CSV table of C-alpha atoms and ligand atoms in Angstrom, one decimal:
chain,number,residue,atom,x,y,z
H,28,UNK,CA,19.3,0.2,36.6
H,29,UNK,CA,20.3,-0.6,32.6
H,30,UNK,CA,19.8,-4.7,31.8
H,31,UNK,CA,22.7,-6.1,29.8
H,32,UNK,CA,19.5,-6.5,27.4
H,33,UNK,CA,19.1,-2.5,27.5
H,34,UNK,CA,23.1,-1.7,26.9
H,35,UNK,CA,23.4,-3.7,24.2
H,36,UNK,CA,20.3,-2.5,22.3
H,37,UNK,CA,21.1,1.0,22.8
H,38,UNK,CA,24.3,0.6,21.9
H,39,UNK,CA,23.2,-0.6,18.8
H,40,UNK,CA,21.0,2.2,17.9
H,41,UNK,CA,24.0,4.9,18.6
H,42,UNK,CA,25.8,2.6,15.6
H,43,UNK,CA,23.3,2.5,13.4
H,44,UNK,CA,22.6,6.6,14.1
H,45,UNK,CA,25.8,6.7,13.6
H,46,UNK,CA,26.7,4.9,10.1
H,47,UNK,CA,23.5,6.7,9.3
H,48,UNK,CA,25.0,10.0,9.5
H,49,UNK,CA,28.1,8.9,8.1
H,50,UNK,CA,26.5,8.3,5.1
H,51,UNK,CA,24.9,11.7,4.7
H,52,UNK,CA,28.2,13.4,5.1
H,53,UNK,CA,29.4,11.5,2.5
H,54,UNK,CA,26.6,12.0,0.3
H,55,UNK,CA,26.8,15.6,1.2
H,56,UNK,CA,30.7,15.5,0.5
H,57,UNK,CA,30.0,14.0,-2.7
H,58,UNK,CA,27.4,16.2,-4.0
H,59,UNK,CA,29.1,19.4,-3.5
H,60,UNK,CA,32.3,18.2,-3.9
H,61,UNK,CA,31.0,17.3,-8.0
H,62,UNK,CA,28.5,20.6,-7.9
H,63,UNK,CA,31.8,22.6,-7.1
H,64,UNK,CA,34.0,20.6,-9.6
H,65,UNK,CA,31.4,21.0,-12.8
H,66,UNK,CA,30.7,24.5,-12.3
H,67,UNK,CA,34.1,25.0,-11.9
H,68,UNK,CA,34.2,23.3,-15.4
H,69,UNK,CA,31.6,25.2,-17.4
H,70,UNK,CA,33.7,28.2,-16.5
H,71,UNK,CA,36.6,27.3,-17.4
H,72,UNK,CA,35.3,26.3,-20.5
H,73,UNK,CA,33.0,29.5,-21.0
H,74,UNK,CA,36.3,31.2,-20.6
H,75,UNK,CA,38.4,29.0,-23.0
H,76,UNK,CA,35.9,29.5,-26.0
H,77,UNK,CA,36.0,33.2,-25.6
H,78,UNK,CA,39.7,34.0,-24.4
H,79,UNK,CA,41.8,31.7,-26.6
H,80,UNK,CA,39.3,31.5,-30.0
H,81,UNK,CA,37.8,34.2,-32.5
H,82,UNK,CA,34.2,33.1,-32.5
H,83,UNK,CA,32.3,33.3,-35.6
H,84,UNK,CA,28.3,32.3,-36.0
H,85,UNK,CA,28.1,31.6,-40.0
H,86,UNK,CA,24.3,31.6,-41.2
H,87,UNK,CA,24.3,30.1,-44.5
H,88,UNK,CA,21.4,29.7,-46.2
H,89,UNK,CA,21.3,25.8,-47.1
H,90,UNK,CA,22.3,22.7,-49.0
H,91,UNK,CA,20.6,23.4,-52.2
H,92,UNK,CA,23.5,22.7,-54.8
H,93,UNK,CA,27.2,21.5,-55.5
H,94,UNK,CA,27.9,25.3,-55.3
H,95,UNK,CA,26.8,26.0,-52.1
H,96,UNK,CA,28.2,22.8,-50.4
H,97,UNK,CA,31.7,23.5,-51.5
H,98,UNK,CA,31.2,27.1,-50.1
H,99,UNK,CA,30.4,25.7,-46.9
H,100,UNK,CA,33.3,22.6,-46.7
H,101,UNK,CA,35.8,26.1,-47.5
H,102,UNK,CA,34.1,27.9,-44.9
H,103,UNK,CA,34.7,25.2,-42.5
H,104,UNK,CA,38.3,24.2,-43.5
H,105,UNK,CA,39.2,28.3,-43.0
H,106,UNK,CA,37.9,28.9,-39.6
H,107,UNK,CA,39.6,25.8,-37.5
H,108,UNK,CA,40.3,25.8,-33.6
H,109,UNK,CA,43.6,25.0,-34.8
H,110,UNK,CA,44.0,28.6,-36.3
H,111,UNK,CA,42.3,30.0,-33.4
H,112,UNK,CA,38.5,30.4,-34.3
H,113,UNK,CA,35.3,28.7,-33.3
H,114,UNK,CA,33.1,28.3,-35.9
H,115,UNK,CA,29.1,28.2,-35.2
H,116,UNK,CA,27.4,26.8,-38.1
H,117,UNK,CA,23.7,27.1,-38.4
H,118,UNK,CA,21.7,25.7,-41.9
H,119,UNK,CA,18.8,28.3,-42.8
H,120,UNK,CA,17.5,25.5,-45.0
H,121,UNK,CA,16.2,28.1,-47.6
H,122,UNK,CA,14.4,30.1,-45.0
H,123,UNK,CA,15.0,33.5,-44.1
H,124,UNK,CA,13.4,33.7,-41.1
H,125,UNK,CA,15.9,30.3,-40.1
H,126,UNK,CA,18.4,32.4,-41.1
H,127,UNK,CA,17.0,35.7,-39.0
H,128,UNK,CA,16.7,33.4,-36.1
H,129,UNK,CA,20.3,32.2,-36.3
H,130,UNK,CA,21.5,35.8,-35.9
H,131,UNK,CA,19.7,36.4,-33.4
H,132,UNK,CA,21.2,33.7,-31.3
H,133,UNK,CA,25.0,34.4,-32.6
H,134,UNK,CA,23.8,37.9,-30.9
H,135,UNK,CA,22.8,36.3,-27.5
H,136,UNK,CA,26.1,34.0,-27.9
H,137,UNK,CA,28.0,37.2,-28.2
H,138,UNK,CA,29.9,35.9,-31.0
H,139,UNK,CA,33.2,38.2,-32.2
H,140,UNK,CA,31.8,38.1,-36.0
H,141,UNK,CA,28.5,37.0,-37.6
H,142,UNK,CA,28.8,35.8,-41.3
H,143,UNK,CA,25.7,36.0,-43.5
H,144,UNK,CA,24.9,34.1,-46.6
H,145,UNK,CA,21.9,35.4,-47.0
H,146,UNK,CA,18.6,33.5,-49.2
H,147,UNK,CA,17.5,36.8,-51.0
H,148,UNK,CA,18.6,40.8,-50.5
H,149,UNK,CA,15.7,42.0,-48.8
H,150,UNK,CA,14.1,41.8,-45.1
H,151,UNK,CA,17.5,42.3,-43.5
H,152,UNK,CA,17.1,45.8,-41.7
H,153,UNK,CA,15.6,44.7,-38.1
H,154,UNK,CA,17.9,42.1,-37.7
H,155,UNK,CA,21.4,43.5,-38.8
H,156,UNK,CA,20.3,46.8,-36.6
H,157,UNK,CA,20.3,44.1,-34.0
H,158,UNK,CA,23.8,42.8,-34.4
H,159,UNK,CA,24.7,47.0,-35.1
H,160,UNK,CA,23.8,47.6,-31.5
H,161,UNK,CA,25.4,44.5,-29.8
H,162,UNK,CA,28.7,45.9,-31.1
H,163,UNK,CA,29.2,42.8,-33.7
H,164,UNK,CA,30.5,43.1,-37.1
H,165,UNK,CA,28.9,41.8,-39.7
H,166,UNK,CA,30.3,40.1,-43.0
H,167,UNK,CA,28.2,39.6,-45.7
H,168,UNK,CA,29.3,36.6,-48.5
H,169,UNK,CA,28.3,35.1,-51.7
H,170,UNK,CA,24.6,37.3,-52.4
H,171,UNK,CA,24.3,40.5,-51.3
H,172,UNK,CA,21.5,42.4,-49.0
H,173,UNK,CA,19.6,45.3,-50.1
H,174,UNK,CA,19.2,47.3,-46.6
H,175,UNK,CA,18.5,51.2,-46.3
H,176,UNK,CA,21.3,51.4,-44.5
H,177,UNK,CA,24.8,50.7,-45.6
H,178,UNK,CA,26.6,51.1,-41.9
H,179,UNK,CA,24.3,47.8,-41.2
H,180,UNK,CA,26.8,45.4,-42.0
H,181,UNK,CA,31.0,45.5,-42.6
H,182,UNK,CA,31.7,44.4,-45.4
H,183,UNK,CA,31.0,41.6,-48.4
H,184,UNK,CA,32.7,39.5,-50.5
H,185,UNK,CA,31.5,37.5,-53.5
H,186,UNK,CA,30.6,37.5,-57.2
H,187,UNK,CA,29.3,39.9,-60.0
H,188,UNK,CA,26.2,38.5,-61.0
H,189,UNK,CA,25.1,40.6,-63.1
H,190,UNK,CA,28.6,40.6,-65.1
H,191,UNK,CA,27.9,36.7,-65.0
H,192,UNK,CA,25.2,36.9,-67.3
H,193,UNK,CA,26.2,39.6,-69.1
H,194,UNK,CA,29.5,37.6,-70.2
H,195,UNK,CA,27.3,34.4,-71.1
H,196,UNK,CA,24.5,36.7,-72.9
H,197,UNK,CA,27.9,37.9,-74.7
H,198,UNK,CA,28.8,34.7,-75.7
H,199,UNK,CA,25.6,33.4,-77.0
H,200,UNK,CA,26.0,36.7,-79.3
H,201,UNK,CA,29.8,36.0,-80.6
H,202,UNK,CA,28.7,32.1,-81.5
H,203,UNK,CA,25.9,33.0,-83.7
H,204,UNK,CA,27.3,35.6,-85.1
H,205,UNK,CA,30.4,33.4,-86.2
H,206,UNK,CA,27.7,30.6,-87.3
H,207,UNK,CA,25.6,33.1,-89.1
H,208,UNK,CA,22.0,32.5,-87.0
H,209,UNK,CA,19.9,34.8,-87.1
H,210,UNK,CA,18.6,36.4,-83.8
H,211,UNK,CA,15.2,36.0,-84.6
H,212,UNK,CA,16.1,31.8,-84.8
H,213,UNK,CA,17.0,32.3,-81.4
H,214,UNK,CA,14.1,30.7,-78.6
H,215,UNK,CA,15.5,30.8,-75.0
H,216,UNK,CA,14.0,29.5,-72.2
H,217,UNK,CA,15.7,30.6,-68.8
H,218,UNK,CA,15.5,28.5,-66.1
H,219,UNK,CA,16.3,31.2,-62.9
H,220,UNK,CA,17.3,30.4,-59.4
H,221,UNK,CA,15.7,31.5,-56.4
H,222,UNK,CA,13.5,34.3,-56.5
H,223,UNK,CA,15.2,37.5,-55.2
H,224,UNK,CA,18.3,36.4,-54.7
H,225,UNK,CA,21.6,38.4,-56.3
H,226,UNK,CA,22.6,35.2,-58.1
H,227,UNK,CA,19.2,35.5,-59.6
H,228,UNK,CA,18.7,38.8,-59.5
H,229,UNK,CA,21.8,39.8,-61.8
H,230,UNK,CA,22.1,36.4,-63.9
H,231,UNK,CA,18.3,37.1,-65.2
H,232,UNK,CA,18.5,41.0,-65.9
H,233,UNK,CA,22.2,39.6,-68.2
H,234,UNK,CA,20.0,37.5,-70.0
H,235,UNK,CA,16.7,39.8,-70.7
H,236,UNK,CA,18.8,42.8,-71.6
H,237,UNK,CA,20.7,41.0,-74.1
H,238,UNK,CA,17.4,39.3,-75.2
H,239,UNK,CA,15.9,42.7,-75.5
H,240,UNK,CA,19.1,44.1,-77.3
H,241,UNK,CA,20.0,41.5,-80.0
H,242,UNK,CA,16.1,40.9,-81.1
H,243,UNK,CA,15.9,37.4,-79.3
H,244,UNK,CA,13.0,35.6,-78.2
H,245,UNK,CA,13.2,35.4,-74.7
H,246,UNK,CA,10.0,32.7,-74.1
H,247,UNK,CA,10.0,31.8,-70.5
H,248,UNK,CA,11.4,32.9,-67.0
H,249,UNK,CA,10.2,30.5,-64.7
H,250,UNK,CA,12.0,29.4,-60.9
H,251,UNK,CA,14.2,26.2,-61.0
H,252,UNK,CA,15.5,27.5,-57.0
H,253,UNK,CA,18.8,26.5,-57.6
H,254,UNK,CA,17.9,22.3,-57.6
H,255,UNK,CA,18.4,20.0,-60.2
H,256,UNK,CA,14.8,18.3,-59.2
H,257,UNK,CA,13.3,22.0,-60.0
H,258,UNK,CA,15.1,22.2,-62.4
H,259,UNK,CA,13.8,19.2,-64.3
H,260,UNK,CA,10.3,19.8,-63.6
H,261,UNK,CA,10.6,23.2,-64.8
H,262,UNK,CA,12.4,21.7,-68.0
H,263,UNK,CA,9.5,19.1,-68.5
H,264,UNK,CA,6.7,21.8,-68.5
H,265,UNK,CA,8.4,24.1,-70.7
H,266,UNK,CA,9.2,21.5,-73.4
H,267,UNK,CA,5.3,21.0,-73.7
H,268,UNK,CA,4.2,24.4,-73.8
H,269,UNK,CA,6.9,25.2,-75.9
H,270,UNK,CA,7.7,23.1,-79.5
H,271,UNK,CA,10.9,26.3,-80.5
H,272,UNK,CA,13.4,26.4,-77.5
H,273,UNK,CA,16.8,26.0,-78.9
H,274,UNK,CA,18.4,27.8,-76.1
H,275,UNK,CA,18.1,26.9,-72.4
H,276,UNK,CA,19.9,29.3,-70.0
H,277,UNK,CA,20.2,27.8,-66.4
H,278,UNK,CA,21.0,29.8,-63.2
H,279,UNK,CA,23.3,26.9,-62.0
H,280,UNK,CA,24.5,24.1,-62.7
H,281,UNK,CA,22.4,21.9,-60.8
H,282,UNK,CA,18.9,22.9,-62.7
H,283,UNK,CA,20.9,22.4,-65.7
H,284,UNK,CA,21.4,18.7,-64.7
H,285,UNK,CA,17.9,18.5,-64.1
H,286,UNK,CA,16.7,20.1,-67.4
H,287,UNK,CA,19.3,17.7,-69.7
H,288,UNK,CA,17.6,14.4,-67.9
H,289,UNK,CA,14.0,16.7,-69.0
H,290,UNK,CA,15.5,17.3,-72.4
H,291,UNK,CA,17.0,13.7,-73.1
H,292,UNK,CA,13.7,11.8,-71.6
H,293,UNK,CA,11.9,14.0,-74.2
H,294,UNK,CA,13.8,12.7,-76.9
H,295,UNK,CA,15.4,15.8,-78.0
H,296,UNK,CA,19.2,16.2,-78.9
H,297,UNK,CA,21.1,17.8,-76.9
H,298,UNK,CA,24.0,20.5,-78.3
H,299,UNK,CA,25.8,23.3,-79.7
H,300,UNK,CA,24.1,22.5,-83.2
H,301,UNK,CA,21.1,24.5,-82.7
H,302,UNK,CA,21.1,25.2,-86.2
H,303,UNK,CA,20.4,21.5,-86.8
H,304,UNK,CA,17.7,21.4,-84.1
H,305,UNK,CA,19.8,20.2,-81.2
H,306,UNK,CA,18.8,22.2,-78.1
H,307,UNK,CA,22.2,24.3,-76.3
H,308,UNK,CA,22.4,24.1,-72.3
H,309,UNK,CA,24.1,27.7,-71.1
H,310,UNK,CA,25.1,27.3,-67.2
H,311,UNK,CA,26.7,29.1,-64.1
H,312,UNK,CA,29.1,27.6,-61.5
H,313,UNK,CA,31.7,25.0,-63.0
H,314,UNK,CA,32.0,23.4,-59.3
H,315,UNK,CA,31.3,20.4,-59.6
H,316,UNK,CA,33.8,17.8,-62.3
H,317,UNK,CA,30.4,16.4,-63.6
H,318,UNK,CA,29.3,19.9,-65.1
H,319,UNK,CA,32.9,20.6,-66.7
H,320,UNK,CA,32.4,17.0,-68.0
H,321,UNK,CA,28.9,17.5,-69.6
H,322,UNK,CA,31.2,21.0,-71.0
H,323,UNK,CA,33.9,18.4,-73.1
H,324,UNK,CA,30.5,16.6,-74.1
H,325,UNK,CA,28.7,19.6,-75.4
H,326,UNK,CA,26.1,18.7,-72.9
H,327,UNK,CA,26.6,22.1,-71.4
H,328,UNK,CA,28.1,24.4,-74.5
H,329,UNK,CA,29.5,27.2,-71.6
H,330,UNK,CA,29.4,27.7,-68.5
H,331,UNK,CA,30.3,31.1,-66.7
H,332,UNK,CA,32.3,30.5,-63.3
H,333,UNK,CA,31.1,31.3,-60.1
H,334,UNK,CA,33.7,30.7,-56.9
H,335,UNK,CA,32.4,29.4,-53.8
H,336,UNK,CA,35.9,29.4,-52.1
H,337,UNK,CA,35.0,32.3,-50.2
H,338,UNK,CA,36.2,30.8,-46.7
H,339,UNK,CA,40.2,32.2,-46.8
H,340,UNK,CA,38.1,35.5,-48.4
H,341,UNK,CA,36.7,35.9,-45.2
H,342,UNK,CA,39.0,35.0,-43.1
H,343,UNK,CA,41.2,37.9,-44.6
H,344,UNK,CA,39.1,40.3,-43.5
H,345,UNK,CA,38.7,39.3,-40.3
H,346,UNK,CA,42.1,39.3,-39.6
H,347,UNK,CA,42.3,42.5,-41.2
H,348,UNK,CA,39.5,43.5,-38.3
H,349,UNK,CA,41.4,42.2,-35.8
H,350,UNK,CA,44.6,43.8,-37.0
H,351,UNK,CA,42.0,47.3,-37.2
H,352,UNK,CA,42.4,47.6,-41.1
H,353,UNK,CA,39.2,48.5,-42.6
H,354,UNK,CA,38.3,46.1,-45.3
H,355,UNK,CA,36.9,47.3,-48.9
H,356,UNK,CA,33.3,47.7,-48.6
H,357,UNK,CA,32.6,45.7,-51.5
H,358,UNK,CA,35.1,42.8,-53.0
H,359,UNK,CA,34.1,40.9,-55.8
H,360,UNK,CA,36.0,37.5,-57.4
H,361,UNK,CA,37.2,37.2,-60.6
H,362,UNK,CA,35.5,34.0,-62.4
H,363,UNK,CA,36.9,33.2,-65.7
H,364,UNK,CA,34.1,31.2,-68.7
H,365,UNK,CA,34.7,27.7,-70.0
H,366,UNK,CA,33.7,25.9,-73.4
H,367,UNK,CA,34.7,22.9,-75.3
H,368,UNK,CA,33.6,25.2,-78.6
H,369,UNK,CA,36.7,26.9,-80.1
H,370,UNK,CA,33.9,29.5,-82.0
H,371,UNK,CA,34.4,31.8,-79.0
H,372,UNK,CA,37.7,32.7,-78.1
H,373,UNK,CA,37.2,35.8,-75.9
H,374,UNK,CA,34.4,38.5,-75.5
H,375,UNK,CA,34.4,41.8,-74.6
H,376,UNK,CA,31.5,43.2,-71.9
H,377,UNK,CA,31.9,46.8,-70.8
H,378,UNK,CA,35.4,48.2,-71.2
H,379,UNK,CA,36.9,44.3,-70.6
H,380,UNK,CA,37.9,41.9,-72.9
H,381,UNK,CA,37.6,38.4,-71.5
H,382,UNK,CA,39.3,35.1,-72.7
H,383,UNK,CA,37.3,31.9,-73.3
H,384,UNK,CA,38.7,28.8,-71.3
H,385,UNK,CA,38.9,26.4,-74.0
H,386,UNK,CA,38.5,23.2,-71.8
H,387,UNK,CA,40.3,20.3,-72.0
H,388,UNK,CA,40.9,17.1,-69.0
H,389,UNK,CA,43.5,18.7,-68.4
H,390,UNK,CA,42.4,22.0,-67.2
H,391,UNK,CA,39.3,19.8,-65.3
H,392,UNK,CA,42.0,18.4,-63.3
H,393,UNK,CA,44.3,21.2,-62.2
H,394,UNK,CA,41.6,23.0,-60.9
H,395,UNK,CA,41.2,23.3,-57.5
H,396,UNK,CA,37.5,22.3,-56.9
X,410,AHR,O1,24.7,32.5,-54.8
X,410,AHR,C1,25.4,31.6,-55.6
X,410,AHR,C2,24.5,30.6,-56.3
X,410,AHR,O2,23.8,29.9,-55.3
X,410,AHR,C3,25.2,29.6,-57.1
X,410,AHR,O3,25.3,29.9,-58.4
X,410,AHR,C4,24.2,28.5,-57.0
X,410,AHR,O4,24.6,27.2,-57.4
X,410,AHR,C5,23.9,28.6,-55.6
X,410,AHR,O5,22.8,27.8,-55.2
């Protein structure tokens, strides 16, 4: 026989037992009800990315000028969700193996296209054999890679180096011959970008053929890498080994801010007046307003263009891929030359005859970077 005391504690255990389990189920329900839901998610989102979107892993090689950031900004404005591509950006921050490694994940991410800007032309067989046998195409822009094989990668777009320096060397020949300097009055310093890179690669062989050529003194080749800081600290070393230079040929713009703060803190005149003693800045790029201002200031006498606008380049050809046109192997920009100096109205290099840009504030502001 069950007390009243009995009965009513039992019964109060079954409750408890029972809200007890209630609880679990719901916890239970809960948990897979949101383990179901999520997974559910990362699916659909998995599929999304690469169903609806062209995805393209861009390793560009870093931040180390005005050049190469407007390169990137177009890169980014071209490839947009809302024109139908994910772009995967990845910073090699001057380091080819950064740059190696950011391929190597595009691969795993099974990215549609990889785009490589690479640092400098070698050490890119391994890797681009790696993206070869994954089945993705590879574009190369801005510098090109020196691989043994050419199948490696699609296609590349970008500028003629070499033909950069070869139109400034030209230049630098036209002006004095005009002012009547002699070529042995000429002391250049060059002031190169990164070691083994095309921009430097062709930019320096312009220059010391032309050197070689028209019986100037070429005195010093030494790195700036493509920053105005190098640049400067290359500039200040130079002027105190150095009491002649009255020519200083940058490989950018940016080491030829650097070497004007050098050449100005040293006290020396800057200018096209070399036969007075004033020390000419020669330059590449014209990207940023600042340089083409230093131009109308004779701060920089000329500066050869080099385009980073190569996003809607690229974008071409992948559309043309997609579409299954094969692109041009090679595709190199035209880049016109600027000076304030009316001496040099054109110049001829190879079979071409090229104007001078005579620049004005006008042509600085309908330019489109
Ligand atoms: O490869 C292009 C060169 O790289 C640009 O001239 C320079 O500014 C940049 O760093």
């Amino acid at each position: 026989m069950i007390d009243k005391e009995e009965l009513l504690r039992r019964t109060a255990v079954k409750k408890s037992f029972a809200i007890v389990m209630f609880l679990i189920l719901c916890i239970l329900a809960i948990s897979c009800d949101s383990s179901f839901s999520s997974k559910e998610e990362t699916v659909n989102v998995e599929d999304e990315i690469s169903d609806e979107y062209i995805v393209v892993g861009f390793s560009q090689l870093g931040a180390e000028s005005d050049w190469r950031s407007a390169n990137t900004e177009s890169m980014k404005a071209a490839f947009t969700t809302a024109d139908g591509y994910k772009l995967i950006f990845e910073d090699g921050q001057q380091k080819q193996t950064n740059q190696i490694t950011a391929i190597r994940t595009f691969i795993q991410q099974e990215v549609d296209y990889i785009v490589l800007a690479p640092v400098t032309e070698t050490g890119w067989d391994t890797v681009l054999q790696e993206a070869k046998d994954a089945g993705i195409p590879v574009i190369i822009v801005d510098r090109m890679v020196d691989v043994s094989d050419e199948s490696l990668f699609t296609c590349w777009v970008g500028s003629d180096f070499e033909l950069e320096g070869r139109k400034m060397a030209e230049w630098l020949k036209q002006y004095t011959l005009k002012e009547k300097i002699d070529p042995s009055f000429i002391h250049i310093v060059n002031i190169q970008g990164t070691i083994g890179a095309s921009a430097q690669i062709g930019r320096t062989k312009g220059l010391a053929d032309a050197a070689r050529e028209n019986g100037w003194s070429l005195l010093a080749e030494v790195t700036g890498d493509f920053t105005q800081a190098k640049g400067k600290e290359v500039m200040e070393s130079l002027l105190k080994q150095y009491d002649d230079i009255n020519v200083v040929y940058c490989e950018n713009d940016n080491e030829a801010f650097g070497a004007i703060e050098a050449i100005e803190e040293a006290g020396r005149k800057i200018g096209s007046d070399i036969a007075s003693g004033e020390i000419m800045v020669l330059s590449f790029d014209g990207v940023k307003k600042e340089a083409m201002e230093y131009v109308l200031q004779d701060k920089i006498t000329c500066i050869a263009e080099c385009n980073p606008l190569h996003g809607p380049r690229v974008k071409a050809i992948i559309e043309a891929l997609e579409a299954g046109v094969t692109p041009d192997k090679y595709s190199y920009v035209d880049e016109e030359i600027y000076s304030a100096s009316e001496v040099v109205s054109s110049l001829k290099v190879g079979e071409t005859t090229y104007d001078v840009i005579i620049l004005t504030h006008d042509i600085i502001d309908q330019r489109s970077y």
